[in-house]
Amino acid sequence: MYKTIQEEAYEANMQLPKLGLVLFTFGNVSAVDRDRAVFAIKPSGVAYDDLKPDDIVIVDYDARVVSGKMRPSSDTKTHALLYKTWADIGGITHTHSTYAVAWAQAGRDIPIFGTTHADHTHHDIPCAPVLTDEMIQGDYEHETGHQIIGCFREKGISHREVEMVLLQNHGPFVWGKDAAKSVYNAAVLEEVARMAHLTLQINADTAVLKDTLRRKHFERKHGENAYYGQGC
Amino acid sequence: MYKTIQEEAYEANMQLPKLGLVLFTFGNVSAVDRDRAVFAIKPSGVAYDDLKPDDIVIVDYDARVVSGKMRPSSDTKTHALLYKTWADIGGITHTHSTYAVAWAQAGRDIPIFGTTHADHTHHDIPCAPVLTDEMIQGDYEHETGHQIIGCFREKGISHREVEMVLLQNHGPFVWGKDAAKSVYNAAVLEEVARMAHLTLQINADTAVLKDTLRRKHFERKHGENAYYGQGC
Amino acid sequence: MYKTIQEEAYEANMQLPKLGLVLFTFGNVSAVDRDRAVFAIKPSGVAYDDLKPDDIVIVDYDARVVSGKMRPSSDTKTHALLYKTWADIGGITHTHSTYAVAWAQAGRDIPIFGTTHADHTHHDIPCAPVLTDEMIQGDYEHETGHQIIGCFREKGISHREVEMVLLQNHGPFVWGKDAAKSVYNAAVLEEVARMAHLTLQINADTAVLKDTLRRKHFERKHGENAYYGQGC
Amino acid sequence: MYKTIQEEAYEANMQLPKLGLVLFTFGNVSAVDRDRAVFAIKPSGVAYDDLKPDDIVIVDYDARVVSGKMRPSSDTKTHALLYKTWADIGGITHTHSTYAVAWAQAGRDIPIFGTTHADHTHHDIPCAPVLTDEMIQGDYEHETGHQIIGCFREKGISHREVEMVLLQNHGPFVWGKDAAKSVYNAAVLEEVARMAHLTLQINADTAVLKDTLRRKHFERKHGENAYYGQGC
């Protein structure tokens, strides 16, 4: 019954170590089934080498386990709220990838410095502020989801235009039309974070990409008249 | 009929992931057939793991598809103009390799700091300025070629002496006598970009290489009396 | 008789090159047998490719060889004193991993900047001061152990809360409930050291993690009501 | 007749790509036969993937080819002069490894910041000044050897105590009792160069290692009463 999203979540999770995005168990990917209103997520603290498709846990949008013998990721409530709020996303990835975490720890948005970035979004990548003490001492992982959603609302950014966020002092949360796309976006974010760091080291006064070029690169890949890729 | 350049372009494209120069599909290599006035280029947005020699598209110097079922790289018009203008180049590589992009995003020429650089060119590696809004909103990829060629003309550099350029806010374009050599040059550029970045971090006031040493290293590898390599 | 800890120490030592924590022979792991009051440690200067379980040397808490044909690691006396003093640790790892050594050479504690760090300890990672000339010219490796223990006592930190230390101008010593856990901690330390370095480069004025978040992350993984992992 | 040093040089050269010390053909190792007063060196510009033991060229201390069908490394005269002058060295390695080159391009000695460095030498690693125009325009590779030897003489350092040097604007030359040891030293130099760079980034005012600790670490590994390793 949940075979498809279990397999999808399993395959996507196994991409994280291959792409160099995780050390040990520091990451998790989920895949949603919109018809059944449940999602499949990595079990908590299981090493990637030991992970099997059957271990993937099925939970609903309130983070209640629907199927599975293992405890789901400790970040499950964050995934749940994002799925509940943003009805058109299909997969979510959370990692502690090195460069994205460094920007999150620095508490800074990642400025859009070039076309590698603009090929994926025409905004800076936002860094949502650290949670308040009340949020941390309350329902922490649920509030983490609220902080992400609140950051997008406040900045007036659509989660369709920017499929990634940093959470200050923590790390990246990334999404997409399915689990595989969210992992792809997580790898793009790590590379863009690394390039931006190096750019500032070479020229601390470098200007961000001008608007025409931001739109050109984003549109040629994602716009109505996109001509990147094979159009399928 | 186009088997040779298809194979050449295929083999050269497959070197990009092996040399660590691309993430996902962020790069493309082409190989020219001067007799037939066409070149072979990677199809747009195809993953390297899925790429087959038959997928390589054949286009002419005006970027019209001559043979192939797939859409060619979105950067095809840039390749086309470079082949049309510089009649003696045989292959072109475009990547978003990390350190080269960082210099491009910083908007700076890569200074010639040592003999690793001078073994390949005795000039700084130029960073062509970002395109004007008119160019971006016009025939963008064609204008990208014009910007590269214009930069060399303006600086009085020959494309034979410097086989690589950065395009500001974008990344590197690199060429050579054939596709394989352009990939080789792309890897050299990435390493030289990395070394120059580290050099400035260790000593921000370091001087560029003196002229005698620039010429010595370039000449011993590329001059009339070159004695590097096996002379074949 | 010592088969179990020999195997445990062997397996743990072989993880060091796999995790990229050692160049050549620059590291060693030991595993203790509390019943027999001995520990198993890597022989000195043996390449990981040549290492066999039988080569692992058995020594007592005064660093006297109890069993084995080879000379134990030159750092054996440091391991011995830590086992003797901290009766509840089961394994120790010493490496010269790049980023941890850089912080040790810089003579600075690693500030706690994020949750990756807080998942493992809610303190900065202390840098014990360089040994005095008397200590260096005396029983050097034994005094190294004293310096580590003295640093924790002076700062009022428990070795149960912080399972890792830098020794100024030298590098990291790391421990855990068994040898495998000490290697895990050594890899975590290296990653945390790398993230902290990058964080300071992006924002030199970044603040350390606030106390509520430090405790939240440490407690959800290690506290009485921990809910990270599978609870076994 | 030259089989032994050919094999030794071949094996040592093949270690360079495995240790990540070379891109393409940017490096060479030689091994000397003191009885026959000749050495074996990599042929110029041959890719490591194509290299065979038989390709290794035999030359004398005046850099004249004694045996072999290929042209020897373009750096052969530098190797020759070092063998001729320092009668007790058995192997030499030259690379363009990234961090060592960055220090050479920065024109700075690598300060001794920690025990990783002191385990191999108790001095800073010297950076010999760039050659004069006369030297460059004269017998360049021979003069490169003179510059290295002159730097050691001027600074009063023995080539036995410091088995490595940077040549300003160029890169490292490294030696040892045999070819394998010179490659080992080249890898140590690269790692020490990387650690020193990071150290300065974390604390630009960090002090060099104090003398007692320099001597302690060097002596425990190389002194009369050395107790590192298995004593063979």
Short mmCIF file of C-alpha atoms in Angstrom, two decimals, chain B:
data_model
loop_
_atom_site.label_atom_id
_atom_site.label_comp_id
_atom_site.label_asym_id
_atom_site.label_seq_id
_atom_site.Cartn_x
_atom_site.Cartn_y
_atom_site.Cartn_z
CA MET B 1 29.11 10.65 -41.25
CA TYR B 2 29.36 12.54 -37.94
CA LYS B 3 30.54 9.47 -35.98
CA THR B 4 34.03 10.85 -35.32
CA ILE B 5 33.05 14.15 -33.73
CA GLN B 6 30.13 12.50 -31.93
CA GLU B 7 32.54 10.04 -30.32
CA GLU B 8 35.06 12.81 -29.63
CA ALA B 9 32.41 15.01 -28.00
CA TYR B 10 31.02 12.06 -26.04
CA GLU B 11 34.40 11.01 -24.65
CA ALA B 12 35.30 14.59 -23.74
CA ASN B 13 31.95 15.21 -22.01
CA MET B 14 32.40 12.05 -19.94
CA GLN B 15 35.72 13.40 -18.64
CA LEU B 16 33.96 16.30 -16.88
CA PRO B 17 32.46 14.28 -13.98
CA LYS B 18 35.65 12.18 -13.69
CA LEU B 19 37.72 15.35 -13.24
CA GLY B 20 35.27 16.75 -10.67
CA LEU B 21 34.37 19.70 -12.91
CA VAL B 22 30.59 19.30 -12.94
CA LEU B 23 27.67 18.76 -10.57
CA PHE B 24 24.70 17.05 -12.23
CA THR B 25 24.36 18.49 -15.79
CA PHE B 26 26.18 21.83 -15.26
CA GLY B 27 28.60 21.64 -18.19
CA ASN B 28 29.01 20.78 -21.86
CA VAL B 29 31.76 20.04 -24.36
CA SER B 30 31.70 20.29 -28.15
CA ALA B 31 33.98 19.05 -30.95
CA VAL B 32 34.14 20.63 -34.41
CA ASP B 33 34.46 19.14 -37.90
CA ARG B 34 36.04 21.97 -39.91
CA ASP B 35 35.58 20.20 -43.26
CA ARG B 36 31.85 19.90 -42.81
CA ALA B 37 31.51 23.19 -40.87
CA VAL B 38 29.50 21.55 -38.08
CA PHE B 39 30.13 20.67 -34.47
CA ALA B 40 28.93 17.97 -32.07
CA ILE B 41 27.59 19.08 -28.68
CA LYS B 42 26.01 17.57 -25.56
CA PRO B 43 22.20 17.55 -25.51
CA SER B 44 20.64 19.93 -22.96
CA GLY B 45 19.97 18.74 -19.40
CA VAL B 46 20.95 15.08 -19.89
CA ALA B 47 22.67 13.43 -16.91
CA TYR B 48 26.20 12.12 -17.62
CA ASP B 49 25.21 8.68 -16.37
CA ASP B 50 22.52 8.48 -19.07
CA LEU B 51 24.47 10.07 -21.92
CA LYS B 52 25.19 7.91 -24.99
CA PRO B 53 27.32 8.81 -28.07
CA ASP B 54 24.14 8.76 -30.19
CA ASP B 55 22.58 11.52 -28.05
CA ILE B 56 25.23 14.02 -29.14
CA VAL B 57 23.65 16.65 -31.41
CA ILE B 58 25.21 17.99 -34.64
CA VAL B 59 24.73 21.71 -35.34
CA ASP B 60 26.20 24.23 -37.77
CA TYR B 61 27.97 27.54 -37.01
CA ASP B 62 24.61 29.30 -36.84
CA ALA B 63 23.49 26.82 -34.19
CA ARG B 64 20.93 25.11 -36.43
CA VAL B 65 20.51 21.40 -35.73
CA VAL B 66 21.85 19.35 -38.63
CA SER B 67 21.45 15.91 -37.12
CA GLY B 68 20.15 14.39 -33.88
CA LYS B 69 16.88 13.81 -32.08
CA MET B 70 17.62 15.81 -28.97
CA ARG B 71 17.72 19.51 -28.20
CA PRO B 72 21.36 20.73 -28.05
CA SER B 73 22.89 22.44 -24.98
CA SER B 74 21.29 25.78 -24.12
CA ASP B 75 24.79 27.26 -24.55
CA THR B 76 25.04 26.09 -28.19
CA LYS B 77 24.94 29.59 -29.70
CA THR B 78 27.98 30.61 -27.65
CA HIS B 79 29.94 27.62 -28.94
CA ALA B 80 28.76 28.38 -32.49
CA LEU B 81 29.99 31.96 -32.49
CA LEU B 82 33.37 31.00 -31.05
CA TYR B 83 33.86 28.33 -33.76
CA LYS B 84 32.74 30.78 -36.46
CA THR B 85 35.07 33.56 -35.27
CA TRP B 86 38.14 31.59 -34.21
CA ALA B 87 38.76 29.31 -37.17
CA ASP B 88 41.60 27.35 -35.58
CA ILE B 89 39.96 26.02 -32.42
CA GLY B 90 38.76 22.42 -32.40
CA GLY B 91 36.89 21.98 -29.14
CA ILE B 92 35.11 24.05 -26.47
CA THR B 93 34.27 23.27 -22.83
CA HIS B 94 31.89 25.16 -20.57
CA THR B 95 31.58 24.26 -16.88
CA HIS B 96 30.43 25.72 -13.57
CA SER B 97 33.53 24.42 -11.77
CA THR B 98 33.68 25.79 -8.22
CA TYR B 99 36.81 27.95 -8.06
CA ALA B 100 36.56 29.30 -11.60
CA VAL B 101 32.96 30.33 -10.87
CA ALA B 102 34.04 31.99 -7.61
CA TRP B 103 36.49 34.22 -9.51
CA ALA B 104 33.82 34.95 -12.14
CA GLN B 105 31.34 35.87 -9.41
CA ALA B 106 34.00 38.05 -7.79
CA GLY B 107 34.42 39.76 -11.19
CA ARG B 108 38.20 39.51 -11.17
CA ASP B 109 40.87 38.36 -13.63
CA ILE B 110 42.93 35.49 -12.18
CA PRO B 111 46.41 36.95 -11.65
CA ILE B 112 49.35 34.90 -12.83
CA PHE B 113 51.09 33.98 -9.57
CA GLY B 114 53.24 31.03 -10.57
CA THR B 115 54.66 28.57 -13.03
CA THR B 116 51.65 26.23 -12.92
CA HIS B 117 49.74 29.09 -14.56
CA ALA B 118 52.64 30.12 -16.83
CA ASP B 119 53.01 26.56 -18.14
CA HIS B 120 49.67 27.18 -19.87
CA THR B 121 49.56 30.92 -20.61
CA HIS B 122 51.70 33.95 -19.79
CA HIS B 123 48.73 36.27 -19.20
CA ASP B 124 46.27 36.73 -16.35
CA ILE B 125 43.10 34.81 -17.14
CA PRO B 126 40.64 37.53 -18.19
CA CYS B 127 37.19 37.98 -16.70
CA ALA B 128 34.88 39.35 -19.41
CA PRO B 129 32.38 41.89 -17.98
CA VAL B 130 28.78 40.91 -17.38
CA LEU B 131 26.52 41.41 -20.41
CA THR B 132 24.49 44.60 -20.75
CA ASP B 133 20.73 44.41 -20.23
CA GLU B 134 20.23 44.72 -23.97
CA MET B 135 22.45 41.73 -24.62
CA ILE B 136 20.73 39.68 -21.92
CA GLN B 137 17.26 40.48 -23.20
CA GLY B 138 18.34 39.95 -26.80
CA ASP B 139 19.93 36.82 -28.26
CA TYR B 140 21.54 35.96 -24.92
CA GLU B 141 23.78 32.97 -25.70
CA HIS B 142 24.92 34.49 -29.01
CA GLU B 143 25.76 37.75 -27.22
CA THR B 144 27.71 35.72 -24.64
CA GLY B 145 30.01 34.69 -27.47
CA HIS B 146 30.33 38.32 -28.58
CA GLN B 147 31.25 39.38 -25.03
CA ILE B 148 34.05 36.80 -24.89
CA ILE B 149 35.44 37.72 -28.29
CA GLY B 150 35.11 41.45 -27.55
CA CYS B 151 37.00 41.04 -24.28
CA PHE B 152 39.95 39.41 -26.07
CA ARG B 153 39.95 42.06 -28.79
CA GLU B 154 39.79 44.93 -26.31
CA LYS B 155 42.59 43.54 -24.13
CA GLY B 156 44.67 42.70 -27.20
CA ILE B 157 45.02 39.05 -26.20
CA SER B 158 45.11 36.27 -28.75
CA HIS B 159 42.83 33.26 -28.19
CA ARG B 160 45.86 31.14 -29.10
CA GLU B 161 47.88 32.43 -26.17
CA VAL B 162 45.04 32.31 -23.65
CA GLU B 163 42.68 29.39 -24.21
CA MET B 164 40.32 30.23 -21.36
CA VAL B 165 38.10 33.04 -20.11
CA LEU B 166 35.77 33.76 -17.22
CA LEU B 167 32.44 35.38 -17.91
CA GLN B 168 31.52 37.64 -14.99
CA ASN B 169 28.74 36.30 -12.73
CA HIS B 170 28.64 33.13 -14.81
CA GLY B 171 31.70 30.92 -15.19
CA PRO B 172 34.44 29.62 -17.48
CA PHE B 173 34.52 28.99 -21.23
CA VAL B 174 37.62 27.12 -22.39
CA TRP B 175 38.87 25.91 -25.78
CA GLY B 176 41.73 24.07 -27.44
CA LYS B 177 42.91 22.25 -30.55
CA ASP B 178 40.33 19.53 -29.93
CA ALA B 179 37.62 18.65 -27.41
CA ALA B 180 39.96 16.67 -25.16
CA LYS B 181 42.39 19.57 -24.95
CA SER B 182 39.58 21.96 -24.02
CA VAL B 183 38.62 19.65 -21.13
CA TYR B 184 42.27 19.47 -20.10
CA ASN B 185 42.37 23.28 -20.10
CA ALA B 186 39.18 23.44 -18.03
CA ALA B 187 40.80 21.27 -15.36
CA VAL B 188 43.97 23.37 -15.42
CA LEU B 189 41.90 26.56 -15.05
CA GLU B 190 40.07 25.14 -12.02
CA GLU B 191 43.36 24.21 -10.33
CA VAL B 192 44.99 27.57 -11.17
CA ALA B 193 41.88 29.38 -9.81
CA ARG B 194 42.12 27.38 -6.58
CA MET B 195 45.84 28.05 -6.16
CA ALA B 196 45.38 31.80 -6.81
CA HIS B 197 42.62 31.98 -4.19
CA LEU B 198 44.81 30.28 -1.57
CA THR B 199 47.81 32.43 -2.51
CA LEU B 200 45.88 35.64 -1.80
CA GLN B 201 44.71 34.24 1.53
CA ILE B 202 48.27 33.52 2.63
CA ASN B 203 49.69 36.79 1.32
CA ALA B 204 47.23 39.42 0.05
CA ASP B 205 50.14 41.55 -1.22
CA THR B 206 51.90 38.87 -3.20
CA ALA B 207 53.31 40.03 -6.54
CA VAL B 208 52.49 38.48 -9.89
CA LEU B 209 55.07 36.35 -11.65
CA LYS B 210 57.86 38.32 -13.29
CA ASP B 211 57.96 38.47 -17.04
CA THR B 212 61.14 36.45 -17.62
CA LEU B 213 59.71 33.49 -15.71
CA ARG B 214 56.32 33.75 -17.43
CA ARG B 215 57.98 33.52 -20.81
CA LYS B 216 60.47 30.84 -19.77
CA HIS B 217 57.76 28.42 -18.61
CA PHE B 218 55.41 29.13 -21.47
CA GLU B 219 58.18 28.79 -24.05
CA ARG B 220 59.67 25.60 -22.67
CA LYS B 221 56.27 23.96 -23.16
CA HIS B 222 54.82 25.78 -26.18
CA GLY B 223 57.64 27.76 -27.86
CA GLU B 224 59.64 26.90 -30.97
CA ASN B 225 62.36 25.28 -28.91
CA ALA B 226 59.99 23.60 -26.47
CA TYR B 227 61.61 20.72 -24.60
CA TYR B 228 58.68 19.65 -22.41
CA GLY B 229 56.99 16.37 -23.38
CA GLN B 230 58.02 13.83 -26.01
CA GLY B 231 57.89 16.25 -28.92
CA CYS B 232 55.04 14.56 -30.70
#
